[in-house]
Amino acid sequence: MTTASGQHFDVADLALADAGQARIDWADRHMPVLESIRDRFARERPLEGIQLGLCLHVTTETANLVRALTAGGADVALCASNPLSTQDDVAAALVDRYGVEVYAINGEGDESYYSHINAVCDKHPKITMDDGADVIGVLHSERTAQLSEVIGGTEETTTGVIRLKALEAEGRLGFPIIAVNEANTKHLFDNRYGTGQSTMDGIIRATNILIAGKRVVVVGYGWCGRGVAMRAKGLGAHVIVCEVDPLHALEAVMDGFEVMPGIEAARTGDLFITVTGDLHAIGAEHFKVMKDGAIVANSGHFNVEIDIPALAEMSDRRREARPFVEGFHTKDGREIFLLGEGRLINLAAAEGHPAAVMDMSFANQALSAEHMAKHASELEKKVYVVPEEIDKEIARLKLETMGVEIDALSEEQKRYLTSWDQGT
Ligand SMILES: NC(=O)c1ccc[n+]([C@@H]2O[C@H](COP(=O)([O-])OP(=O)(O)OC[C@H]3O[C@@H](n4cnc5c(N)ncnc54)[C@H](O)[C@@H]3O)[C@@H](O)[C@H]2O)c1
């Protein structure tokens, strides 16, 4: 579709723009770091005339990132990084109120999803911004002629970074990437506190079950898993952790959780949550021994963590028990419930991370885009971590906006901490 001014878009319903605007404004109140960046960008215009190709969850927080980028002078085209996470009212407001080219419709099928990614690529982005590396994936597979036009990209999540490091290792990465996920002000807060809270929120909204007293199995004890386990425990669950990494498993034990192999946990769990970034973290062998009524959800990036085809194969019928809850009747007479089609449950059934957490993640995105615009020519075709000064600046701004003051090292302390010859 095209507006009178020639702006292309494909969203569900432009009439939702008022509702979207109100929610974008609400999120903005909780994103003071991004607001201060937006104000500076409006003065300095560091992204003047640069075409950005964004593939992010189309949420209120993303809308405020887009506002910061356009304040900086960028031309933005946006598509969804997950077919179920688009907030249609936000997509409408971005088109109608901010003149952004948005291609995203909640619940769209694979064909529409990929045609929207291609619509963003059709804009010939100079900088890409991904959450799961889908735009970069299309540029590196179907549209390689465009690779030389891109000066650099950023990547939001763990799973995307894994894919990009694999491309780099094969010597096939077409342009430099800043891995926003690797910033401390991203994964320490977004993955842990954001995913922790919003995953439990999504599960509760979808099911309305009482978490207290349940045996909750968290598969994967990385940044997200730590947060999910912590919040489930806080709600009164008996939390069991499954891991493949001995260090993370040991940490879970020391944090007070029961740790056991997946197959043992499968027999005893009431609610299962995968956050591994891995394939088939829950598979046929687990489904075979699960209790009748077990609930299975995923909060890892892709809907591959739960082997849904294996569950379907073991079942003779399926039914929608309630929105976002699908019951699989197994041939041996049990019913296992899958939430949100196995997609990120915090985005499918809830609203994703709270704005206050995305404030820092997206401040990293905005400042990384600025860094890329200024320094891309000095970078190699590699995956870079966010420069430390950006990470520290975001933490400083966040503390400032929270009204929290901290101490500074004295000159004597600085000398002591950088010397080798001063001791006891
Ligand atoms: N839901 C969200 O909003 C959200 C937010 C951030 C990240 N993510 C996604 O969540 C996933 C996890 O991210 P993270 O930052 O915690 O990653 P991480 O690398 O810190 O942790 C993943 C953990 O899973 C473990 N693991 C891998 N395969 C396993 C298996 N088969 N069984 C048990 N454990 C296994 C790893 O050892 C590791 O400890 C990624 O896909 C990431 O993209 C989702």
Tab-separated table of C-alpha atoms and ligand atoms in Angstrom:
chain	number	residue	atom	x	y	z
A	1	MET	CA	0.000	0.000	0.000
A	2	THR	CA	1.061	3.600	-0.553
A	3	THR	CA	0.059	6.877	1.135
A	4	ALA	CA	-0.830	10.036	-0.802
A	5	SER	CA	2.778	11.217	-0.256
A	6	GLY	CA	4.151	8.030	-1.836
A	7	GLN	CA	5.136	6.306	1.422
A	8	HIS	CA	4.904	2.493	1.090
A	9	PHE	CA	3.639	0.306	3.921
A	10	ASP	CA	1.790	-2.911	4.726
A	11	VAL	CA	0.097	-2.937	8.125
A	12	ALA	CA	-3.182	-4.400	9.395
A	13	ASP	CA	-5.282	-1.247	9.868
A	14	LEU	CA	-4.292	2.432	9.864
A	15	ALA	CA	-7.405	3.226	11.927
A	16	LEU	CA	-5.548	1.776	14.951
A	17	ALA	CA	-3.057	4.685	14.905
A	18	ASP	CA	-4.647	6.598	17.830
A	19	ALA	CA	-4.423	3.583	20.137
A	20	GLY	CA	-0.845	2.940	19.007
A	21	GLN	CA	0.171	6.559	19.608
A	22	ALA	CA	-1.163	6.466	23.186
A	23	ARG	CA	0.819	3.303	23.957
A	24	ILE	CA	3.989	4.663	22.307
A	25	ASP	CA	3.703	7.752	24.541
A	26	TRP	CA	3.302	5.547	27.628
A	27	ALA	CA	6.444	3.571	26.772
A	28	ASP	CA	8.287	6.827	26.090
A	29	ARG	CA	7.723	7.874	29.720
A	30	HIS	CA	9.763	4.821	30.769
A	31	MET	CA	12.573	5.314	28.258
A	32	PRO	CA	14.463	8.378	29.494
A	33	VAL	CA	17.871	7.267	28.172
A	34	LEU	CA	16.534	6.910	24.644
A	35	GLU	CA	14.751	10.245	25.029
A	36	SER	CA	18.014	12.003	25.874
A	37	ILE	CA	19.651	10.346	22.848
A	38	ARG	CA	16.707	11.417	20.673
A	39	ASP	CA	17.151	15.031	21.822
A	40	ARG	CA	20.863	14.976	21.030
A	41	PHE	CA	20.255	13.247	17.677
A	42	ALA	CA	17.722	15.970	16.765
A	43	ARG	CA	20.418	18.602	17.343
A	44	GLU	CA	23.369	16.781	15.764
A	45	ARG	CA	21.655	14.711	12.995
A	46	PRO	CA	24.341	11.948	12.970
A	47	LEU	CA	22.298	9.708	10.645
A	48	GLU	CA	21.353	12.390	8.096
A	49	GLY	CA	20.087	10.822	4.856
A	50	ILE	CA	21.140	7.283	5.803
A	51	GLN	CA	18.715	4.495	4.849
A	52	LEU	CA	18.249	2.067	7.743
A	53	GLY	CA	16.692	-1.394	7.305
A	54	LEU	CA	15.175	-2.548	10.607
A	55	CYS	CA	13.885	-6.047	11.363
A	56	LEU	CA	12.748	-5.825	14.999
A	57	HIS	CA	9.705	-6.796	17.058
A	58	VAL	CA	7.196	-4.074	16.165
A	59	THR	CA	6.371	-2.882	19.672
A	60	THR	CA	5.952	0.432	21.488
A	61	GLU	CA	9.620	0.362	22.518
A	62	THR	CA	10.777	-0.201	18.938
A	63	ALA	CA	8.585	2.750	17.919
A	64	ASN	CA	10.570	4.955	20.310
A	65	LEU	CA	13.844	3.651	18.892
A	66	VAL	CA	12.552	4.516	15.415
A	67	ARG	CA	11.695	8.023	16.660
A	68	ALA	CA	15.286	8.476	17.909
A	69	LEU	CA	16.731	7.249	14.608
A	70	THR	CA	14.516	9.487	12.471
A	71	ALA	CA	15.279	12.434	14.797
A	72	GLY	CA	18.903	11.722	13.881
A	73	GLY	CA	18.068	12.160	10.197
A	74	ALA	CA	17.726	8.489	9.162
A	75	ASP	CA	15.216	7.140	6.635
A	76	VAL	CA	13.760	4.040	8.270
A	77	ALA	CA	12.030	0.982	6.802
A	78	LEU	CA	10.831	-1.542	9.397
A	79	CYS	CA	9.627	-5.139	9.218
A	80	ALA	CA	8.859	-7.622	11.997
A	81	SER	CA	11.406	-10.047	13.409
A	82	ASN	CA	8.645	-12.461	14.441
A	83	PRO	CA	5.221	-13.019	12.852
A	84	LEU	CA	3.413	-13.091	16.216
A	85	SER	CA	5.020	-10.147	18.002
A	86	THR	CA	3.748	-7.240	15.894
A	87	GLN	CA	1.521	-4.779	17.738
A	88	ASP	CA	-0.776	-3.698	14.905
A	89	ASP	CA	-1.720	-0.397	16.563
A	90	VAL	CA	1.954	0.553	16.894
A	91	ALA	CA	2.624	-0.362	13.253
A	92	ALA	CA	-0.326	1.870	12.238
A	93	ALA	CA	0.910	4.819	14.342
A	94	LEU	CA	4.425	4.551	12.924
A	95	VAL	CA	3.046	4.815	9.383
A	96	ASP	CA	0.386	7.413	10.086
A	97	ARG	CA	2.057	9.675	12.647
A	98	TYR	CA	5.763	9.290	11.968
A	99	GLY	CA	5.831	8.626	8.198
A	100	VAL	CA	7.812	5.399	8.610
A	101	GLU	CA	7.621	2.614	6.022
A	102	VAL	CA	6.400	-0.351	8.075
A	103	TYR	CA	5.800	-3.861	6.749
A	104	ALA	CA	4.386	-5.977	9.571
A	105	ILE	CA	1.061	-7.630	10.364
A	106	ASN	CA	0.417	-9.632	13.508
A	107	GLY	CA	-0.121	-13.320	12.731
A	108	GLU	CA	1.149	-13.084	9.155
A	109	GLY	CA	2.167	-16.314	7.428
A	110	ASP	CA	5.656	-17.208	6.242
A	111	GLU	CA	5.093	-15.861	2.734
A	112	SER	CA	3.987	-12.430	3.973
A	113	TYR	CA	6.748	-12.396	6.638
A	114	TYR	CA	9.514	-12.962	4.074
A	115	SER	CA	7.948	-10.631	1.489
A	116	HIS	CA	8.083	-7.928	4.184
A	117	ILE	CA	11.762	-8.639	4.860
A	118	ASN	CA	12.338	-8.296	1.124
A	119	ALA	CA	10.380	-5.013	1.087
A	120	VAL	CA	12.890	-3.631	3.609
A	121	CYS	CA	15.793	-4.950	1.498
A	122	ASP	CA	14.201	-3.253	-1.559
A	123	LYS	CA	14.956	0.072	0.162
A	124	HIS	CA	18.689	-0.733	-0.177
A	125	PRO	CA	19.654	-0.134	3.467
A	126	LYS	CA	23.112	1.264	4.247
A	127	ILE	CA	22.815	0.093	7.846
A	128	THR	CA	20.829	-2.965	8.959
A	129	MET	CA	19.395	-3.502	12.417
A	130	ASP	CA	18.306	-7.069	13.135
A	131	ASP	CA	16.825	-9.132	15.953
A	132	GLY	CA	17.584	-12.688	14.852
A	133	ALA	CA	19.619	-11.846	11.718
A	134	ASP	CA	16.763	-12.332	9.245
A	135	VAL	CA	17.524	-9.298	7.051
A	136	ILE	CA	21.221	-10.126	7.103
A	137	GLY	CA	20.318	-13.753	6.301
A	138	VAL	CA	18.333	-12.709	3.201
A	139	LEU	CA	21.092	-10.310	2.078
A	140	HIS	CA	23.689	-13.086	2.421
A	141	SER	CA	21.637	-15.732	0.613
A	142	GLU	CA	19.195	-14.308	-1.943
A	143	ARG	CA	20.461	-10.733	-2.422
A	144	THR	CA	24.260	-10.940	-2.320
A	145	ALA	CA	24.589	-8.190	-4.965
A	146	GLN	CA	23.427	-5.737	-2.295
A	147	LEU	CA	26.078	-6.689	0.284
A	148	SER	CA	28.572	-4.096	-0.963
A	149	GLU	CA	25.988	-1.296	-0.459
A	150	VAL	CA	25.735	-1.960	3.278
A	151	ILE	CA	28.305	-0.173	5.466
A	152	GLY	CA	27.396	-2.136	8.595
A	153	GLY	CA	24.727	-3.667	10.775
A	154	THR	CA	23.699	-4.263	14.355
A	155	GLU	CA	22.246	-7.404	15.947
A	156	GLU	CA	20.015	-7.455	19.002
A	157	THR	CA	19.858	-11.040	20.229
A	158	THR	CA	21.936	-14.080	21.221
A	159	THR	CA	20.597	-16.279	18.430
A	160	GLY	CA	21.357	-13.647	15.766
A	161	VAL	CA	24.901	-13.189	17.074
A	162	ILE	CA	25.487	-16.964	16.869
A	163	ARG	CA	24.403	-16.942	13.199
A	164	LEU	CA	26.601	-13.940	12.391
A	165	LYS	CA	29.660	-15.394	14.115
A	166	ALA	CA	29.121	-18.545	12.012
A	167	LEU	CA	29.096	-16.385	8.836
A	168	GLU	CA	32.268	-14.617	10.027
A	169	ALA	CA	33.984	-17.961	10.749
A	170	GLU	CA	33.206	-19.112	7.191
A	171	GLY	CA	34.737	-15.834	5.897
A	172	ARG	CA	31.382	-14.916	4.336
A	173	LEU	CA	30.274	-11.963	6.464
A	174	GLY	CA	29.621	-9.138	3.992
A	175	PHE	CA	29.942	-6.124	6.324
A	176	PRO	CA	30.894	-5.262	9.930
A	177	ILE	CA	28.361	-5.971	12.676
A	178	ILE	CA	28.025	-4.585	16.176
A	179	ALA	CA	26.603	-7.270	18.457
A	180	VAL	CA	24.330	-5.210	20.682
A	181	ASN	CA	23.488	-8.348	22.651
A	182	GLU	CA	27.075	-8.514	23.920
A	183	ALA	CA	26.807	-5.130	25.651
A	184	ASN	CA	26.555	-5.419	29.420
A	185	THR	CA	23.763	-2.841	29.401
A	186	LYS	CA	21.880	-5.248	27.113
A	187	HIS	CA	22.176	-8.853	28.233
A	188	LEU	CA	22.638	-8.254	31.975
A	189	PHE	CA	19.308	-6.423	32.085
A	190	ASP	CA	17.217	-7.198	29.001
A	191	ASN	CA	17.877	-10.943	28.834
A	192	ARG	CA	17.786	-11.445	32.598
A	193	TYR	CA	15.255	-9.005	34.058
A	194	GLY	CA	13.281	-8.322	30.876
A	195	THR	CA	12.902	-11.922	29.707
A	196	GLY	CA	12.542	-13.146	33.286
A	197	GLN	CA	9.554	-10.954	34.090
A	198	SER	CA	7.868	-10.900	30.681
A	199	THR	CA	8.130	-14.668	30.150
A	200	MET	CA	6.252	-15.326	33.375
A	201	ASP	CA	3.834	-12.546	32.390
A	202	GLY	CA	3.155	-14.215	29.014
A	203	ILE	CA	2.606	-17.630	30.602
A	204	ILE	CA	0.263	-16.228	33.231
A	205	ARG	CA	-1.715	-14.174	30.710
A	206	ALA	CA	-2.058	-17.213	28.415
A	207	THR	CA	-3.025	-19.729	31.100
A	208	ASN	CA	-3.982	-17.893	34.305
A	209	ILE	CA	-2.425	-20.795	36.232
A	210	LEU	CA	-1.157	-20.375	39.782
A	211	ILE	CA	2.631	-20.609	39.677
A	212	ALA	CA	3.037	-21.132	43.442
A	213	GLY	CA	3.594	-24.785	44.227
A	214	LYS	CA	4.181	-25.796	40.582
A	215	ARG	CA	7.264	-27.675	39.482
A	216	VAL	CA	8.665	-25.329	36.846
A	217	VAL	CA	11.412	-26.701	34.610
A	218	VAL	CA	13.696	-24.060	33.070
A	219	VAL	CA	15.718	-25.489	30.185
A	220	GLY	CA	18.852	-23.370	29.700
A	221	TYR	CA	20.487	-21.353	32.498
A	222	GLY	CA	22.079	-18.556	30.464
A	223	TRP	CA	21.154	-14.890	30.800
A	224	CYS	CA	17.475	-15.460	30.040
A	225	GLY	CA	17.211	-18.711	32.005
A	226	ARG	CA	18.675	-17.082	35.134
A	227	GLY	CA	15.974	-14.409	34.938
A	228	VAL	CA	13.121	-16.835	34.292
A	229	ALA	CA	14.228	-19.159	37.114
A	230	MET	CA	14.569	-16.213	39.519
A	231	ARG	CA	11.081	-14.891	38.758
A	232	ALA	CA	9.418	-18.337	38.835
A	233	LYS	CA	11.011	-18.915	42.242
A	234	GLY	CA	9.753	-15.515	43.383
A	235	LEU	CA	6.223	-16.578	42.450
A	236	GLY	CA	6.542	-19.645	44.669
A	237	ALA	CA	7.451	-22.330	42.141
A	238	HIS	CA	9.758	-25.240	42.829
A	239	VAL	CA	12.271	-24.576	40.050
A	240	ILE	CA	14.247	-27.308	38.287
A	241	VAL	CA	17.030	-26.358	35.852
A	242	CYS	CA	18.278	-28.438	32.898
A	243	GLU	CA	21.635	-27.505	31.360
A	244	VAL	CA	24.377	-28.842	29.092
A	245	ASP	CA	27.112	-26.460	30.268
A	246	PRO	CA	28.735	-27.616	33.535
A	247	LEU	CA	29.557	-24.055	34.679
A	248	HIS	CA	26.009	-22.834	34.194
A	249	ALA	CA	24.632	-25.991	35.807
A	250	LEU	CA	26.920	-25.467	38.815
A	251	GLU	CA	25.812	-21.858	39.084
A	252	ALA	CA	22.172	-22.998	39.093
A	253	VAL	CA	22.933	-25.462	41.912
A	254	MET	CA	24.677	-22.735	43.928
A	255	ASP	CA	21.745	-20.376	43.253
A	256	GLY	CA	19.594	-22.930	45.041
A	257	PHE	CA	17.883	-24.697	42.147
A	258	GLU	CA	17.501	-28.421	41.601
A	259	VAL	CA	19.480	-29.480	38.528
A	260	MET	CA	18.778	-32.723	36.665
A	261	PRO	CA	18.824	-34.194	33.140
A	262	GLY	CA	15.940	-33.234	30.874
A	263	ILE	CA	14.498	-36.734	30.795
A	264	GLU	CA	14.153	-36.821	34.605
A	265	ALA	CA	12.716	-33.317	34.738
A	266	ALA	CA	10.225	-34.270	32.005
A	267	ARG	CA	8.667	-36.892	34.306
A	268	THR	CA	8.092	-34.497	37.164
A	269	GLY	CA	7.519	-30.999	35.714
A	270	ASP	CA	4.187	-29.159	35.547
A	271	LEU	CA	5.405	-26.249	33.409
A	272	PHE	CA	8.387	-26.306	31.036
A	273	ILE	CA	10.119	-23.178	29.694
A	274	THR	CA	12.903	-23.359	27.091
A	275	VAL	CA	15.456	-20.529	26.824
A	276	THR	CA	18.423	-22.218	25.160
A	277	GLY	CA	18.706	-20.761	21.647
A	278	ASP	CA	19.091	-24.434	20.675
A	279	LEU	CA	17.191	-26.919	18.543
A	280	HIS	CA	14.816	-29.436	20.166
A	281	ALA	CA	15.731	-28.691	23.771
A	282	ILE	CA	12.448	-30.518	24.448
A	283	GLY	CA	11.781	-33.426	22.076
A	284	ALA	CA	9.886	-36.678	21.594
A	285	GLU	CA	11.693	-38.507	24.408
A	286	HIS	CA	10.557	-35.832	26.862
A	287	PHE	CA	6.965	-35.685	25.611
A	288	LYS	CA	6.704	-39.482	25.982
A	289	VAL	CA	7.140	-39.281	29.765
A	290	MET	CA	5.432	-35.970	30.577
A	291	LYS	CA	2.467	-35.916	32.920
A	292	ASP	CA	-1.065	-35.437	31.642
A	293	GLY	CA	-1.714	-31.667	31.671
A	294	ALA	CA	1.918	-30.606	31.380
A	295	ILE	CA	2.361	-27.118	29.898
A	296	VAL	CA	5.236	-26.330	27.529
A	297	ALA	CA	6.397	-22.826	26.532
A	298	ASN	CA	9.389	-21.288	24.807
A	299	SER	CA	11.054	-17.930	25.304
A	300	GLY	CA	14.128	-18.566	23.152
A	301	HIS	CA	14.341	-16.734	19.859
A	302	PHE	CA	13.036	-19.293	17.361
A	303	ASN	CA	10.169	-21.760	17.553
A	304	VAL	CA	12.568	-24.692	17.154
A	305	GLU	CA	13.414	-25.211	20.829
A	306	ILE	CA	10.340	-27.390	21.312
A	307	ASP	CA	10.060	-30.198	18.757
A	308	ILE	CA	6.454	-29.437	17.815
A	309	PRO	CA	6.354	-31.830	14.817
A	310	ALA	CA	7.332	-34.685	17.185
A	311	LEU	CA	4.508	-33.743	19.565
A	312	ALA	CA	2.060	-33.554	16.645
A	313	GLU	CA	3.240	-36.973	15.449
A	314	MET	CA	2.519	-38.488	18.881
A	315	SER	CA	-0.967	-36.957	18.971
A	316	ASP	CA	-4.230	-38.019	17.373
A	317	ARG	CA	-5.937	-34.636	17.728
A	318	ARG	CA	-5.308	-31.021	18.666
A	319	ARG	CA	-7.607	-28.313	20.000
A	320	GLU	CA	-7.450	-24.703	21.099
A	321	ALA	CA	-8.034	-24.869	24.860
A	322	ARG	CA	-7.999	-21.049	25.082
A	323	PRO	CA	-6.154	-18.308	23.168
A	324	PHE	CA	-2.427	-19.130	22.979
A	325	VAL	CA	-3.014	-22.586	24.538
A	326	GLU	CA	-3.169	-25.602	22.224
A	327	GLY	CA	-3.944	-29.034	23.651
A	328	PHE	CA	-2.265	-32.048	21.996
A	329	HIS	CA	-4.111	-35.324	22.762
A	330	THR	CA	-1.430	-37.984	22.711
A	331	LYS	CA	-2.293	-41.403	21.312
A	332	ASP	CA	-1.757	-42.879	24.816
A	333	GLY	CA	-4.494	-40.658	26.256
A	334	ARG	CA	-2.671	-37.690	27.826
A	335	GLU	CA	-3.037	-34.021	26.936
A	336	ILE	CA	0.014	-31.757	26.683
A	337	PHE	CA	-0.490	-28.016	26.279
A	338	LEU	CA	1.733	-25.919	24.029
A	339	LEU	CA	1.710	-22.138	24.498
A	340	GLY	CA	1.929	-19.552	21.716
A	341	GLU	CA	2.782	-22.079	18.981
A	342	GLY	CA	6.177	-22.488	20.612
A	343	ARG	CA	7.153	-18.920	19.727
A	344	LEU	CA	8.602	-16.406	22.206
A	345	ILE	CA	5.834	-16.518	24.793
A	346	ASN	CA	6.625	-13.091	26.242
A	347	LEU	CA	5.928	-11.499	22.882
A	348	ALA	CA	3.194	-13.851	21.678
A	349	ALA	CA	0.946	-13.680	24.755
A	350	ALA	CA	2.257	-10.586	26.554
A	351	GLU	CA	3.886	-7.343	25.459
A	352	GLY	CA	7.560	-8.276	25.451
A	353	HIS	CA	10.034	-6.608	27.734
A	354	PRO	CA	9.013	-3.637	29.846
A	355	ALA	CA	10.008	-0.311	28.310
A	356	ALA	CA	12.459	0.521	31.115
A	357	VAL	CA	14.629	-2.447	30.099
A	358	MET	CA	14.341	-1.847	26.363
A	359	ASP	CA	15.436	1.731	27.101
A	360	MET	CA	18.977	0.442	27.565
A	361	SER	CA	18.921	-2.187	24.806
A	362	PHE	CA	17.689	0.319	22.270
A	363	ALA	CA	20.022	3.055	23.497
A	364	ASN	CA	22.739	0.564	22.495
A	365	GLN	CA	21.100	0.164	19.078
A	366	ALA	CA	20.854	3.919	18.502
A	367	LEU	CA	24.423	4.646	19.619
A	368	SER	CA	25.763	1.639	17.686
A	369	ALA	CA	24.068	2.923	14.507
A	370	GLU	CA	25.701	6.312	15.122
A	371	HIS	CA	29.075	4.595	15.718
A	372	MET	CA	28.626	2.638	12.485
A	373	ALA	CA	27.745	5.793	10.531
A	374	LYS	CA	30.924	7.486	11.807
A	375	HIS	CA	33.411	4.612	11.896
A	376	ALA	CA	32.272	1.888	9.447
A	377	SER	CA	35.193	2.557	7.109
A	378	GLU	CA	37.641	1.732	9.935
A	379	LEU	CA	35.958	-1.620	10.675
A	380	GLU	CA	36.593	-5.040	9.134
A	381	LYS	CA	33.938	-7.574	8.105
A	382	LYS	CA	33.725	-8.938	11.643
A	383	VAL	CA	31.342	-9.162	14.572
A	384	TYR	CA	32.316	-6.455	17.074
A	385	VAL	CA	31.206	-5.950	20.648
A	386	VAL	CA	29.628	-2.616	21.539
A	387	PRO	CA	32.464	-0.173	22.327
A	388	GLU	CA	32.989	-0.002	26.108
A	389	GLU	CA	32.506	3.766	26.204
A	390	ILE	CA	28.971	3.342	24.777
A	391	ASP	CA	28.133	0.649	27.357
A	392	LYS	CA	29.401	2.803	30.255
A	393	GLU	CA	27.683	5.933	28.934
A	394	ILE	CA	24.325	4.116	28.818
A	395	ALA	CA	24.739	2.820	32.381
A	396	ARG	CA	25.672	6.354	33.491
A	397	LEU	CA	22.641	7.884	31.759
A	398	LYS	CA	20.324	5.215	33.189
A	399	LEU	CA	21.553	5.830	36.739
A	400	GLU	CA	21.219	9.569	36.218
A	401	THR	CA	17.600	9.224	35.044
A	402	MET	CA	16.885	6.993	38.067
A	403	GLY	CA	18.307	9.653	40.376
A	404	VAL	CA	21.048	7.307	41.600
A	405	GLU	CA	24.490	8.770	42.313
A	406	ILE	CA	27.686	6.765	42.655
A	407	ASP	CA	31.250	7.392	43.820
A	408	ALA	CA	34.284	8.087	41.637
A	409	LEU	CA	37.813	6.731	42.060
A	410	SER	CA	40.307	9.145	43.609
A	411	GLU	CA	43.553	9.819	41.705
A	412	GLU	CA	45.367	7.743	44.348
A	413	GLN	CA	42.956	4.824	43.821
A	414	LYS	CA	43.279	5.061	40.037
A	415	ARG	CA	47.087	4.876	40.343
A	416	TYR	CA	46.845	1.902	42.714
A	417	LEU	CA	44.467	0.012	40.436
A	418	THR	CA	46.680	0.467	37.364
A	419	SER	CA	50.067	-0.286	38.959
A	420	TRP	CA	51.937	-3.504	39.726
A	421	ASP	CA	54.459	-2.252	42.268
A	422	GLN	CA	52.163	-0.931	44.999
A	423	GLY	CA	51.046	-3.642	47.377
A	424	THR	CA	50.836	-4.373	51.082
B	1	LIG	N1	12.213	-13.917	24.940
B	1	LIG	C1	12.964	-12.850	24.753
B	1	LIG	O1	12.475	-11.729	24.762
B	1	LIG	C2	14.433	-13.014	24.569
B	1	LIG	C3	15.318	-11.992	24.975
B	1	LIG	C4	16.685	-12.178	24.827
B	1	LIG	C5	17.141	-13.356	24.259
B	1	LIG	N2	16.254	-14.307	23.844
B	1	LIG	C6	16.671	-15.585	23.251
B	1	LIG	O2	16.725	-16.555	24.299
B	1	LIG	C7	17.691	-17.565	23.965
B	1	LIG	C8	18.698	-17.689	25.099
B	1	LIG	O3	19.405	-16.469	25.244
B	1	LIG	P1	20.496	-16.257	26.397
B	1	LIG	O4	20.986	-14.861	26.260
B	1	LIG	O5	19.991	-16.776	27.682
B	1	LIG	O6	21.631	-17.253	25.848
B	1	LIG	P2	22.832	-17.908	26.690
B	1	LIG	O7	23.800	-18.373	25.666
B	1	LIG	O8	23.276	-16.967	27.764
B	1	LIG	O9	22.125	-19.159	27.403
B	1	LIG	C9	21.662	-20.299	26.748
B	1	LIG	C10	21.870	-21.466	27.722
B	1	LIG	O10	21.213	-22.632	27.204
B	1	LIG	C11	22.065	-23.756	27.412
B	1	LIG	N3	21.695	-24.793	26.454
B	1	LIG	C12	21.951	-24.854	25.111
B	1	LIG	N4	21.410	-25.965	24.574
B	1	LIG	C13	20.794	-26.625	25.601
B	1	LIG	C14	20.048	-27.825	25.684
B	1	LIG	N5	19.812	-28.574	24.593
B	1	LIG	N6	19.571	-28.201	26.894
B	1	LIG	C15	19.783	-27.450	28.011
B	1	LIG	N7	20.492	-26.293	27.981
B	1	LIG	C16	20.975	-25.882	26.796
B	1	LIG	C17	23.468	-23.187	27.213
B	1	LIG	O11	24.446	-24.019	27.835
B	1	LIG	C18	23.352	-21.826	27.886
B	1	LIG	O12	23.660	-21.877	29.259
B	1	LIG	C19	18.282	-17.115	22.634
B	1	LIG	O13	17.577	-17.730	21.584
B	1	LIG	C20	18.029	-15.625	22.623
B	1	LIG	O14	18.039	-15.098	21.307
B	1	LIG	C21	14.915	-14.174	24.019
